[in-house]
Short mmCIF file of C-alpha atoms in Angstrom, two decimals:
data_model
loop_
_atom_site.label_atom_id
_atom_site.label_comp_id
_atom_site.label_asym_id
_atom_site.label_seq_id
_atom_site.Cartn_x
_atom_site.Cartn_y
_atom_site.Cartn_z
CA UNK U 291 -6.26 35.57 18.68
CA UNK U 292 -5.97 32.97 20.88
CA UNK U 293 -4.34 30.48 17.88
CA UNK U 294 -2.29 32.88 17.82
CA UNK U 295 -0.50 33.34 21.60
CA UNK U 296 -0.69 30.01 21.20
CA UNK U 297 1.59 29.83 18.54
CA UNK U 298 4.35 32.41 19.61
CA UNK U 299 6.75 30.43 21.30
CA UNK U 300 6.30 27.14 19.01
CA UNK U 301 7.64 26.40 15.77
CA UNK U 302 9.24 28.62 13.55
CA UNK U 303 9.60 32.49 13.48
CA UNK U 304 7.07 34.88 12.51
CA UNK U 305 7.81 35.65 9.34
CA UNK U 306 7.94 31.95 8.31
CA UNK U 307 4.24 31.79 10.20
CA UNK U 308 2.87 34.90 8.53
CA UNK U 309 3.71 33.86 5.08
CA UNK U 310 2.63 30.18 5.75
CA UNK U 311 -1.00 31.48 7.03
CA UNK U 312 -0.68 33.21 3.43
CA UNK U 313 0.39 30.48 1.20
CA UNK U 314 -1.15 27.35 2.48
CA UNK U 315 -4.62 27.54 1.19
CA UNK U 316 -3.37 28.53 -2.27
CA UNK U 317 -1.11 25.15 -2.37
CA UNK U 318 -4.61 23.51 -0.82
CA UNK U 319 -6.32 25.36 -3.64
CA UNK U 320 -4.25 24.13 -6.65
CA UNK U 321 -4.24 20.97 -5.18
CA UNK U 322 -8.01 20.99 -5.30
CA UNK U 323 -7.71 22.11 -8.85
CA UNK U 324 -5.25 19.57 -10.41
CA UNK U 325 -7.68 16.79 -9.22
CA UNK U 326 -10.75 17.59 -10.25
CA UNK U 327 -9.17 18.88 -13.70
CA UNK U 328 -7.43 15.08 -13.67
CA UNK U 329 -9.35 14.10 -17.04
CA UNK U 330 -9.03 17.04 -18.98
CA UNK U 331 -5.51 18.31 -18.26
CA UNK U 332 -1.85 16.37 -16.96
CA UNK U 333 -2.51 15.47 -13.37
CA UNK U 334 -5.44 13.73 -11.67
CA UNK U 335 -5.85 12.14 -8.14
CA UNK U 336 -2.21 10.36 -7.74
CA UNK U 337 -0.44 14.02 -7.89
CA UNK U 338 -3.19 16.33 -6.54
CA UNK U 339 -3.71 14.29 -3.25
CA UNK U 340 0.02 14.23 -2.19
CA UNK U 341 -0.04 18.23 -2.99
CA UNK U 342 -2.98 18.99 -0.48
CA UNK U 343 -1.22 16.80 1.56
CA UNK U 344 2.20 18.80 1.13
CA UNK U 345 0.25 21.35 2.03
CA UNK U 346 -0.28 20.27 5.69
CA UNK U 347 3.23 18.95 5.59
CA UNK U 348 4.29 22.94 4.97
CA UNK U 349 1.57 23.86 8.08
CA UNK U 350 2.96 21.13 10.17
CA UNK U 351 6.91 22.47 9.81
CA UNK U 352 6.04 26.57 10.80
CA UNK U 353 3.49 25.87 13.19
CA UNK U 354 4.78 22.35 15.01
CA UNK U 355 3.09 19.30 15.45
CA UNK U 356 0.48 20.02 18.47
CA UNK U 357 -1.03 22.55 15.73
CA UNK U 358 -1.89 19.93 13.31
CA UNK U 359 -2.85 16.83 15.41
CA UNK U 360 -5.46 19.38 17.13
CA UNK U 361 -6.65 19.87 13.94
CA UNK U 362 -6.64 16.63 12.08
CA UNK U 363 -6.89 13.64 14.85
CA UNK U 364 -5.40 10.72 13.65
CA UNK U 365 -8.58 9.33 13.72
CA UNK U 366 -9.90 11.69 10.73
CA UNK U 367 -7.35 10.32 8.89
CA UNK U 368 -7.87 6.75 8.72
CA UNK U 369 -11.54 7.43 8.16
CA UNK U 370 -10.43 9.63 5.21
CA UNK U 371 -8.61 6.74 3.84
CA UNK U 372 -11.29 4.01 4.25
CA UNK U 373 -13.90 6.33 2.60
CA UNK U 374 -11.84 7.07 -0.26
CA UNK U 375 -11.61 3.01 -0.72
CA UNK U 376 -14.99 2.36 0.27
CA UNK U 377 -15.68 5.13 -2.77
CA UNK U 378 -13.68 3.62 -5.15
CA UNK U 379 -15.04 0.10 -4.57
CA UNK U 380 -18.53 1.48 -4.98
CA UNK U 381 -17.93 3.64 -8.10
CA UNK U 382 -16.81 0.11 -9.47
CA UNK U 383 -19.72 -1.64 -8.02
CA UNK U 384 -22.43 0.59 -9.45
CA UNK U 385 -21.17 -0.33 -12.92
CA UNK U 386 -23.14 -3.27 -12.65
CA UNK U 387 -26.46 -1.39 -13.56
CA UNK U 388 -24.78 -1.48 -16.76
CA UNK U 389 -23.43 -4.72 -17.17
CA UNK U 390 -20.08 -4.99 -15.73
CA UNK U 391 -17.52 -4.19 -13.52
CA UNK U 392 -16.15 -0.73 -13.66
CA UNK U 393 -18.78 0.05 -16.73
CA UNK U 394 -18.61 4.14 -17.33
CA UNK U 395 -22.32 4.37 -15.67
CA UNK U 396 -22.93 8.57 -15.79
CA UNK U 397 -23.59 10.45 -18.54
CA UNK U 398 -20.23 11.37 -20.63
CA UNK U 399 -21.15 14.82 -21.43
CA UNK U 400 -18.95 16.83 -23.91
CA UNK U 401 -14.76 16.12 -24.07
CA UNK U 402 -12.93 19.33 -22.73
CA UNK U 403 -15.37 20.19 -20.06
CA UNK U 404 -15.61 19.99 -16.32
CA UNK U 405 -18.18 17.83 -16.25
CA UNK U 406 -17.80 14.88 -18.79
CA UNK U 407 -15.92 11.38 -19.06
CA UNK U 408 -18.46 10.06 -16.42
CA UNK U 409 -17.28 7.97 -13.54
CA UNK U 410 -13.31 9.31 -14.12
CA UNK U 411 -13.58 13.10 -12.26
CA UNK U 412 -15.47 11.44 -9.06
CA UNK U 413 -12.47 8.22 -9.08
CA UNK U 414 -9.72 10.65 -9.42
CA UNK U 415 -11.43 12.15 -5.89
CA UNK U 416 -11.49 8.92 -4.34
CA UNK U 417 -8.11 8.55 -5.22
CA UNK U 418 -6.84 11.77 -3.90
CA UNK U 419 -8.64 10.87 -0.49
CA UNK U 420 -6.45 8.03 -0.88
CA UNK U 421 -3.45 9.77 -1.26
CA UNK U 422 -3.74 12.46 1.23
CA UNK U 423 -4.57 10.13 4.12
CA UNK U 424 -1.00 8.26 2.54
CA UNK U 425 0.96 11.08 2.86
CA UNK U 426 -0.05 12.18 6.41
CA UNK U 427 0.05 8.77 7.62
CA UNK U 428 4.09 9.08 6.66
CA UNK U 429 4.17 12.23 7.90
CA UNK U 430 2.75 10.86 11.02
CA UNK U 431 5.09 8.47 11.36
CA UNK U 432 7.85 10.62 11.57
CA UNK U 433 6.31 12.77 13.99
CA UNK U 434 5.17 10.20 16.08
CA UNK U 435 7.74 8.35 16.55
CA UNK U 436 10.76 10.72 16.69
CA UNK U 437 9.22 12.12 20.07
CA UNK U 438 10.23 8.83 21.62
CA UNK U 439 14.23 8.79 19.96
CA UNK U 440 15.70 10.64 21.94
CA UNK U 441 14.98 9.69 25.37
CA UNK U 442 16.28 6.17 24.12
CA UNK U 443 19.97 7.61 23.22
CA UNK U 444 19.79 9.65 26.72
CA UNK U 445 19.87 5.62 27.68
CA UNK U 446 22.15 4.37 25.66
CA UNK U 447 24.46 7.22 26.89
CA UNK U 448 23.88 6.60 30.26
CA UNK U 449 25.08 3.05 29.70
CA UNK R 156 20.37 1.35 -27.03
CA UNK R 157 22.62 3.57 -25.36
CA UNK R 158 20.32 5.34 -23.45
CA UNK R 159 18.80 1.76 -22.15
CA UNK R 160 22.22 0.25 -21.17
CA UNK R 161 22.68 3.42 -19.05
CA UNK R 162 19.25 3.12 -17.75
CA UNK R 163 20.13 -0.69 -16.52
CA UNK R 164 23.99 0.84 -15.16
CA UNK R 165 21.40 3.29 -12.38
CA UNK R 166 19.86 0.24 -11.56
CA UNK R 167 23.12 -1.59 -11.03
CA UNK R 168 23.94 1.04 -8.66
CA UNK R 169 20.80 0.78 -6.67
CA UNK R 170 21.25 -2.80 -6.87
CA UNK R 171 25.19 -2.18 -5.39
CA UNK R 172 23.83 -0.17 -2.69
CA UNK R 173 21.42 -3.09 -1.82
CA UNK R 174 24.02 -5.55 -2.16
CA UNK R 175 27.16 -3.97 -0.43
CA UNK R 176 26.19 -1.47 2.06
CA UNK R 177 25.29 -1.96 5.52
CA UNK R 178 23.58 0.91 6.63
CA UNK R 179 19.76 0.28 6.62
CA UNK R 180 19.53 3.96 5.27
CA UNK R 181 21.64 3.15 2.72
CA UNK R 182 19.98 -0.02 1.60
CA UNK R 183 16.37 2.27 1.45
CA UNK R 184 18.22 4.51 -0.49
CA UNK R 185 19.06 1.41 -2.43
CA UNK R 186 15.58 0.50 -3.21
CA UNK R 187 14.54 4.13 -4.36
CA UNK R 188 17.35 4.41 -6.90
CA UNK R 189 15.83 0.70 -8.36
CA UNK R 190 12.59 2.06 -8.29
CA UNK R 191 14.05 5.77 -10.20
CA UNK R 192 15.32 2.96 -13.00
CA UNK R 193 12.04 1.17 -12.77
CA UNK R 194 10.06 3.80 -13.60
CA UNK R 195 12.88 5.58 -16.36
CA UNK R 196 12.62 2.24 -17.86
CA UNK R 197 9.04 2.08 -18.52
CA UNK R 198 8.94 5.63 -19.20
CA UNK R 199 11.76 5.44 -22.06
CA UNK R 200 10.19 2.21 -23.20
CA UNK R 201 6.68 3.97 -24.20
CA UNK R 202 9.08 7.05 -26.13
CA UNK R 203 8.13 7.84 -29.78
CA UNK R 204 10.56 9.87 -31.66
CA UNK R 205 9.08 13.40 -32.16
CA UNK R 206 6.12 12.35 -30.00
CA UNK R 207 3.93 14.45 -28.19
CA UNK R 208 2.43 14.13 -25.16
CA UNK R 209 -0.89 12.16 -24.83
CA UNK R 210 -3.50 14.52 -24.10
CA UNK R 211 -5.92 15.74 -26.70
CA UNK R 212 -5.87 19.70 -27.11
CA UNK R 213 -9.46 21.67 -28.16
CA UNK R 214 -7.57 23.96 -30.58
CA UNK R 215 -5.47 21.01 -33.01
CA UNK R 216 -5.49 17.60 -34.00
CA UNK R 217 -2.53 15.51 -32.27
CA UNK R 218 -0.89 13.09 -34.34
CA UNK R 219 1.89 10.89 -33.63
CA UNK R 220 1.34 10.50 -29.37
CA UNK R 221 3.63 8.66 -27.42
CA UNK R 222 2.97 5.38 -25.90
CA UNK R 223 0.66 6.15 -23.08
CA UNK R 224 0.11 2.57 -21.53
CA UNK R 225 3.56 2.08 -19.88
CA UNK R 226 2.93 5.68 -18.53
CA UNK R 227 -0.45 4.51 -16.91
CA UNK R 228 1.52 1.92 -15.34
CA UNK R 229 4.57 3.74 -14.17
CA UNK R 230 2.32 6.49 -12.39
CA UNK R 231 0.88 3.73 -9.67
CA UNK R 232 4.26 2.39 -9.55
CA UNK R 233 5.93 5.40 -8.20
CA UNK R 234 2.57 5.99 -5.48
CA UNK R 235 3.31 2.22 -4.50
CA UNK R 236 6.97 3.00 -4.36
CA UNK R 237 6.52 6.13 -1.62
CA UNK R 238 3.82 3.83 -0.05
CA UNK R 239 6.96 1.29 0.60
CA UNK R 240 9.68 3.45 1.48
CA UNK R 241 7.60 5.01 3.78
CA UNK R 242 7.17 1.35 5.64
CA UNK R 243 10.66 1.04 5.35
CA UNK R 244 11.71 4.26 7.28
CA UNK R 245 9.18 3.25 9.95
CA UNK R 246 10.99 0.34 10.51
CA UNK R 247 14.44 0.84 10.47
CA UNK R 248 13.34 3.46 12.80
CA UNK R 249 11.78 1.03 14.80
CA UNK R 250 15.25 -1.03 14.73
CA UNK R 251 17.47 1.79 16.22
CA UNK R 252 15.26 2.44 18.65
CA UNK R 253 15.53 -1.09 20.01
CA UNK R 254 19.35 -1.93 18.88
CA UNK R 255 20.20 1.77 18.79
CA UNK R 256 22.36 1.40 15.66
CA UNK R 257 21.65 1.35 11.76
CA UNK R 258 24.44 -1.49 11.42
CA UNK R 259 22.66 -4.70 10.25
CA UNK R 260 25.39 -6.99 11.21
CA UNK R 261 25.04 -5.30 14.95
CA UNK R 262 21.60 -6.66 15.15
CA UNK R 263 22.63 -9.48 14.25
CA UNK R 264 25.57 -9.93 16.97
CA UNK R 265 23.13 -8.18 19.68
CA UNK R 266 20.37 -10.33 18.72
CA UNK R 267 22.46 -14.73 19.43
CA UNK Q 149 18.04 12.39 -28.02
CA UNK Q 150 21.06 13.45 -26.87
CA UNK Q 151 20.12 15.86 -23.91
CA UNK Q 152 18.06 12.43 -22.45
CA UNK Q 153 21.60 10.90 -22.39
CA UNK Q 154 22.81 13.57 -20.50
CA UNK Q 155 20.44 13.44 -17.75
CA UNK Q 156 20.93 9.98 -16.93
CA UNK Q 157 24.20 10.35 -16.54
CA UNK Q 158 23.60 13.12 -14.63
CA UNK Q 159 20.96 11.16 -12.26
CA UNK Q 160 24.06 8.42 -12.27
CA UNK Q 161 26.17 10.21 -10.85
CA UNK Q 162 23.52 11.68 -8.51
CA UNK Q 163 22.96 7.83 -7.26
CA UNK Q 164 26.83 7.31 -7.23
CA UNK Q 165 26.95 10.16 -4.67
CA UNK Q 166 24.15 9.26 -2.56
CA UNK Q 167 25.60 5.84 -1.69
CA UNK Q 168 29.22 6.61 -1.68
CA UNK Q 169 29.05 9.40 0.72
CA UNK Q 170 29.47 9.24 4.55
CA UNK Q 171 27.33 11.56 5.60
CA UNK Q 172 23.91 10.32 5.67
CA UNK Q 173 21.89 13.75 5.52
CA UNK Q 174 24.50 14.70 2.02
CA UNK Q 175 23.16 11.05 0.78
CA UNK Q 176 19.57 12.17 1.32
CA UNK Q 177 20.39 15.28 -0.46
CA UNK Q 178 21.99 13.83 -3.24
CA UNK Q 179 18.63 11.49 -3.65
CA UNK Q 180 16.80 14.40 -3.91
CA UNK Q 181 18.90 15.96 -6.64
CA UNK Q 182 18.80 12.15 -8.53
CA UNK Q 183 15.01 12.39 -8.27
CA UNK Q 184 14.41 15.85 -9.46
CA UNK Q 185 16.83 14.84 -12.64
CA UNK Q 186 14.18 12.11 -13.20
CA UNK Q 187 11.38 14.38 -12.78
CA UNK Q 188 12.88 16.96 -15.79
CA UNK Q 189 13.98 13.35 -17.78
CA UNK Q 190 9.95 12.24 -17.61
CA UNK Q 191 9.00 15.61 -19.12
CA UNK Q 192 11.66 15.74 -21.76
CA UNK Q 193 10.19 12.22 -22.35
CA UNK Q 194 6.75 13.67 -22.98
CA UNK Q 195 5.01 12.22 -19.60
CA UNK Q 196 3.34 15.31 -17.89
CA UNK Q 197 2.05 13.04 -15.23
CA UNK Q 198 4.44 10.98 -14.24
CA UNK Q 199 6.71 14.48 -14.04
CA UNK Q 200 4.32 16.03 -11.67
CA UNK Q 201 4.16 13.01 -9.70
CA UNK Q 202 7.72 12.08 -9.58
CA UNK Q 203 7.78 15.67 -7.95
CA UNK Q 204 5.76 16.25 -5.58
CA UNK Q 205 6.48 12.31 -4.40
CA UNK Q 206 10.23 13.22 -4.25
CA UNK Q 207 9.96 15.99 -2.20
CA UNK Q 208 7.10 13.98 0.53
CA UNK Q 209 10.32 11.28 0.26
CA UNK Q 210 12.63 13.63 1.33
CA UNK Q 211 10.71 14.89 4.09
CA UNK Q 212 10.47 11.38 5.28
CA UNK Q 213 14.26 10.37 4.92
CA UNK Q 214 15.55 13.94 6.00
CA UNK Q 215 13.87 13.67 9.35
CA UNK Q 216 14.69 9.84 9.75
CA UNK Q 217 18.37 10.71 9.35
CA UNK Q 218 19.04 13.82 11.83
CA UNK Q 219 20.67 11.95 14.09
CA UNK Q 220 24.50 11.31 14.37
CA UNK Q 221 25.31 7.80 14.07
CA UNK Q 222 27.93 6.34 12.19
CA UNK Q 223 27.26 4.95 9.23
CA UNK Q 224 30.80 3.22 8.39
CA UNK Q 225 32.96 0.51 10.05
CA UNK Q 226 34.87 -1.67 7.74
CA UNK Q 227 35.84 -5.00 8.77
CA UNK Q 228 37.96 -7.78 7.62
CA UNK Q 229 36.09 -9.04 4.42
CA UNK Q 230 35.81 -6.01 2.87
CA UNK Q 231 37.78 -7.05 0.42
CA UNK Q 232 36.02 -9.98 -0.53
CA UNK Q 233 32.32 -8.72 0.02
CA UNK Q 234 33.53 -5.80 -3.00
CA UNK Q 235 34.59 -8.22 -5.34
CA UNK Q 236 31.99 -11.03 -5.19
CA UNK Q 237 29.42 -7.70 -5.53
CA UNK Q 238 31.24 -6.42 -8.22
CA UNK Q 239 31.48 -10.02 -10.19
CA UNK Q 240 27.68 -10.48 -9.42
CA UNK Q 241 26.87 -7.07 -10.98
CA UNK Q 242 29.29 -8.02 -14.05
CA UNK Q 243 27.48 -10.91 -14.85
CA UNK Q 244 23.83 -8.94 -14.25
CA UNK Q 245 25.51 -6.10 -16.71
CA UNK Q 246 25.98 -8.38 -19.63
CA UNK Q 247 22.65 -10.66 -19.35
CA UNK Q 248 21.15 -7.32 -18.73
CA UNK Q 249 23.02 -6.44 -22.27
CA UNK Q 250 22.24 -9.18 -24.10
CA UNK Q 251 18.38 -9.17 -23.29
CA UNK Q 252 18.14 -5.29 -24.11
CA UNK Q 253 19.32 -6.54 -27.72
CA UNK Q 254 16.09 -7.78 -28.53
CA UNK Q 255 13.99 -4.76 -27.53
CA UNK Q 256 12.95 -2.35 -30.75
CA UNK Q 257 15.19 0.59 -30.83
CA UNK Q 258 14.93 3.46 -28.71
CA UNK Q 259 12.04 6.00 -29.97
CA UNK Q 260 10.07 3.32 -31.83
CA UNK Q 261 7.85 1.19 -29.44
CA UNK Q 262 5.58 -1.44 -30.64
CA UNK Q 263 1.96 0.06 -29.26
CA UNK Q 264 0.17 -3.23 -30.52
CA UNK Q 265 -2.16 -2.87 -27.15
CA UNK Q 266 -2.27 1.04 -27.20
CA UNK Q 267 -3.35 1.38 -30.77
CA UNK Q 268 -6.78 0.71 -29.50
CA UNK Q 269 -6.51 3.36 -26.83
CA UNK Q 270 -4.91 6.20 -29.00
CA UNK Q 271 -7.61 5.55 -31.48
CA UNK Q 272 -11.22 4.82 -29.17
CA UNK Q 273 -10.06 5.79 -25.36
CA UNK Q 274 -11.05 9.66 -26.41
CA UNK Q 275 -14.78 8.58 -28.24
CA UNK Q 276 -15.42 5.56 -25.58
CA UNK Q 277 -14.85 8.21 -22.19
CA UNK Q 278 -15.13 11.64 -23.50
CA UNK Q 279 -11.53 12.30 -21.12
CA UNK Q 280 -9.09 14.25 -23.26
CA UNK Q 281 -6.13 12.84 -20.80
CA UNK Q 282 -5.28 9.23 -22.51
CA UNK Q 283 -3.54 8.61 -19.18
CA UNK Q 284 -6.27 9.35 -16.63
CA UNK Q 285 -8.69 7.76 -18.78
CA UNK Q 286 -6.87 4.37 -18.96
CA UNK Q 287 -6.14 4.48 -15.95
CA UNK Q 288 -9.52 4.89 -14.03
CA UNK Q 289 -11.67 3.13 -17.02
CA UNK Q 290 -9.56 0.98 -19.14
CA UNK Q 291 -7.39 -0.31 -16.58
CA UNK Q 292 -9.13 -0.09 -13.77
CA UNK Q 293 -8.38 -3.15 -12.18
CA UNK Q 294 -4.97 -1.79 -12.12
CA UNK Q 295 -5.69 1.07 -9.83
CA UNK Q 296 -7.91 -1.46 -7.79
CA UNK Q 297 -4.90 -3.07 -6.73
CA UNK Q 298 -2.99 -0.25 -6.23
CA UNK Q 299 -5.70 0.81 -3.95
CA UNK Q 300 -5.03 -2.54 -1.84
CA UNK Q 301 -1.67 -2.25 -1.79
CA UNK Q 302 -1.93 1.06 -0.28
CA UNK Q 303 -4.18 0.70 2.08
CA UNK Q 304 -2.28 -2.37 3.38
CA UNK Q 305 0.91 -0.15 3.52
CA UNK Q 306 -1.09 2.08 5.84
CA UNK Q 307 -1.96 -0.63 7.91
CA UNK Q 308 1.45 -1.34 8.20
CA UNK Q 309 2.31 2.15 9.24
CA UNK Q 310 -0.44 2.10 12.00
CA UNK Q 311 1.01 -1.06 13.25
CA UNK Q 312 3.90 -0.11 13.66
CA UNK Q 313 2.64 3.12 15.23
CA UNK Q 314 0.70 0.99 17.37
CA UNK Q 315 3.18 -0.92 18.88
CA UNK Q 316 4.82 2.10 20.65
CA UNK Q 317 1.53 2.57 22.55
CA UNK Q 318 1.55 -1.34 23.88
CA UNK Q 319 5.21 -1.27 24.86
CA UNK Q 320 3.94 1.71 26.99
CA UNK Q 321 1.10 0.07 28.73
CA UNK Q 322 3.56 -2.89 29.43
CA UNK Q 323 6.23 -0.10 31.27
CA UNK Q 324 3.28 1.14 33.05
CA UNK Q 325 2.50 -2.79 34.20
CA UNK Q 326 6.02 -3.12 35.29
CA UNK Q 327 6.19 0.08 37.19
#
């Protein structure tokens, strides 16, 4: 209730809201889905990350910015990024219990199921962490900085 | 052969853009079009006629798959390449908001 | 492969658009419709991955370019050596054009790559990792050093992009000391 007063006088109209609120956490959804299907169907991390992050890109454009930096600090997202490197780093490390770097250290399990090809499902998440925090960060950057354009031409004007 | 000299002609035209223009937007937009003919390249470069795709299906045995290294290696390149442009943008932005133009030989006369 | 033909010339003249044009937001556009030409090119092409990836990357790109390009500046002014900047380009790409030719010579013939490396991973990738997708599986097992280093490279390009977002909060805490 109160989200939404809130959001009545910014961003977009209320259609564009109201089918927004509907479609966002299906796009979240079949993000979700194309990366942990990465091994076992076309797709994987690289795609499914920037799609969950399109996803807050298409939340960001109805609702307007204040919605989504209440919601995801900027803070969140450079943890986000670090722990999908961290993850990565120590998916690659823990191959050493086998013998070598980046050794396939969990059980492989069956071909064509969720659960097989060992290490690849849980590196295709670390990579998606990866991505999303990418794709916000640019997002970010636009946002950020574009609040501070146009007082700069009002100078530039005045000169 | 054809379709590789035509793939080198879009990267000519990237490589114009680079070259010629002056607009930073248009240089970025530049770089993307090299990286489009980067990436065609190594995609048409792993191509087998009749191929299929490389992914094994439960149902039939797949003979005859295409190449699937070069595509391995053309998928980080275009992450790296939206990585970049992204660090480009944020830049030239940077450099109108100080110069207030997109001209790169105006920052050069506003900068002696 | 005729219809492959036809899309590149189809994202060429997509790219001859995009950097002829005068409007910058029409350029941006006509990126766009270059990119999603690529995107149908890399599934005709039989590349599932790099088709969903060229898309959804094109359209985050867009995003990014659209909003750094609402703003009306103009993009043009010709001066005096116009004439001479064109033609040394146009002589420099000439030359590019025809070592360019001469080197694709010696490449096998369009639909028949060597796969001396990938015969190993079209034959063992699928029994060694269990993953069905040859791509993902080279990718994050095979090659993983690869993806290591695209990992770094990323995470130093969003270093960069906090940097550069950093710097508009210092220039505002040196206002506030000159105020």
């Amino acid at each position: 209730m109160k989200a939404k007063n809130n959001s009545d006088n910014k961003g977009m109209s209320l259609i564009v809201k109201t089918v927004t609120r509907i479609f966002v956490g299906l796009i979240l959804l079949y993000g979700i889905y194309i990366v942990l299907h990465g091994h076992v169907s076309p797709g994987g991390g690289f795609a499914g990350g920037f799609i969950i992050a399109l996803s807050y890109i298409l939340f960001m454009l109805a609702f307007g910015k204040e919605e989504i930096l209440k919601r995801i600090p900027e803070r969140m997202i450079s943890i986000l990024e670090s722990l999908g490197v961290i993850m990565f780093l120590v998916i690659a490390l823990l191959g050493f219990s086998g013998g070598y770097f980046f050794y396939n250290w969990l059980p492989k399990g069956m071909p064509f199921k969720l659960l097989s090809a060992g290490t690849i499902p849980i590196s295709n998440v670390a990579l998606a962490l990866l991505e999303v925090s990418l794709g916000l960060f640019g997002i970010f950057l636009v946002l950020v900085l574009l609040k501070f354009a146009p007082k700069k031409d009002l100078e530039k004007d005045e000169e | 052969m054809l379709t590789y000299f035509l793939c080198l002609i879009l990267f000519c035209v990237g490589l114009y853009a680079i070259v010629r223009k002056r607009n930073i937007i248009k240089i970025i937009i530049g770089i993307i079009i090299c990286e489009y003919a980067v990436n065609l390249f190594l995609a048409l470069f792993a191509y087998k006629m009749n191929g299929r795709s490389p992914i094994y299906s439960p149902r039939q045995e797949i003979v005859n798959m295409v190449d699937p290294l070069p595509q391995a290696l053309a998928l980080t390149s275009i992450v790296i390449g939206l990585a970049t442009t992204a660090l480009l943008v944020g830049i030239a932005i940077r450099i109108y908001e100080k110069y207030g133009t997109f001209d790169i030989t105006k920052i050069n006369r506003l900068k002696g | 492969m005729l219809e492959i033909n036809f899309l590149l010339i189809f994202i060429i003249l997509g790219a001859l658009v995009a950097i002829n044009v005068k409007d910058l937001l029409s350029a941006v556009v006509a990126v766009g419709a270059s990119g999603l030409g690529l995107c149908i090119t890399f599934l005709m092409l039989k590349a599932p991955d790099l088709a969903i990836t060229q898309l959804v990357v094109e359209i985050l790109c867009l995003a990014i370019l659209i909003r750094a390009t609402a703003r009306d500046d103009l993009p043009f002014s010709t001066s005096g050596r116009w004439l001479f900047n064109t033609v040394a380009t146009c002589l420099f790409l000439a030359v590019f054009l025809y070592a360019g030719y001469q080197a694709l010579k010696n490449l096998p013939v369009f639909g028949s790559p060597v796969m001396r490396v990938s015969e190993f991973f079209l034959n063992e990738a699928s029994q060694k990792t269990h993953a069905t997708n040859l791509v993902s599986a080279i990718n994050l097992n095979f090659r993983a050093y690869d993806t290591l280093g695209e990992a770094t490279v990323l995470f130093a390009a969003a270093i960069g992009v906090m940097s550069v977002m950093r710097k508009k909060a210092r220039k505002k805490l040196g206002e506030k000391d000159e105020g």
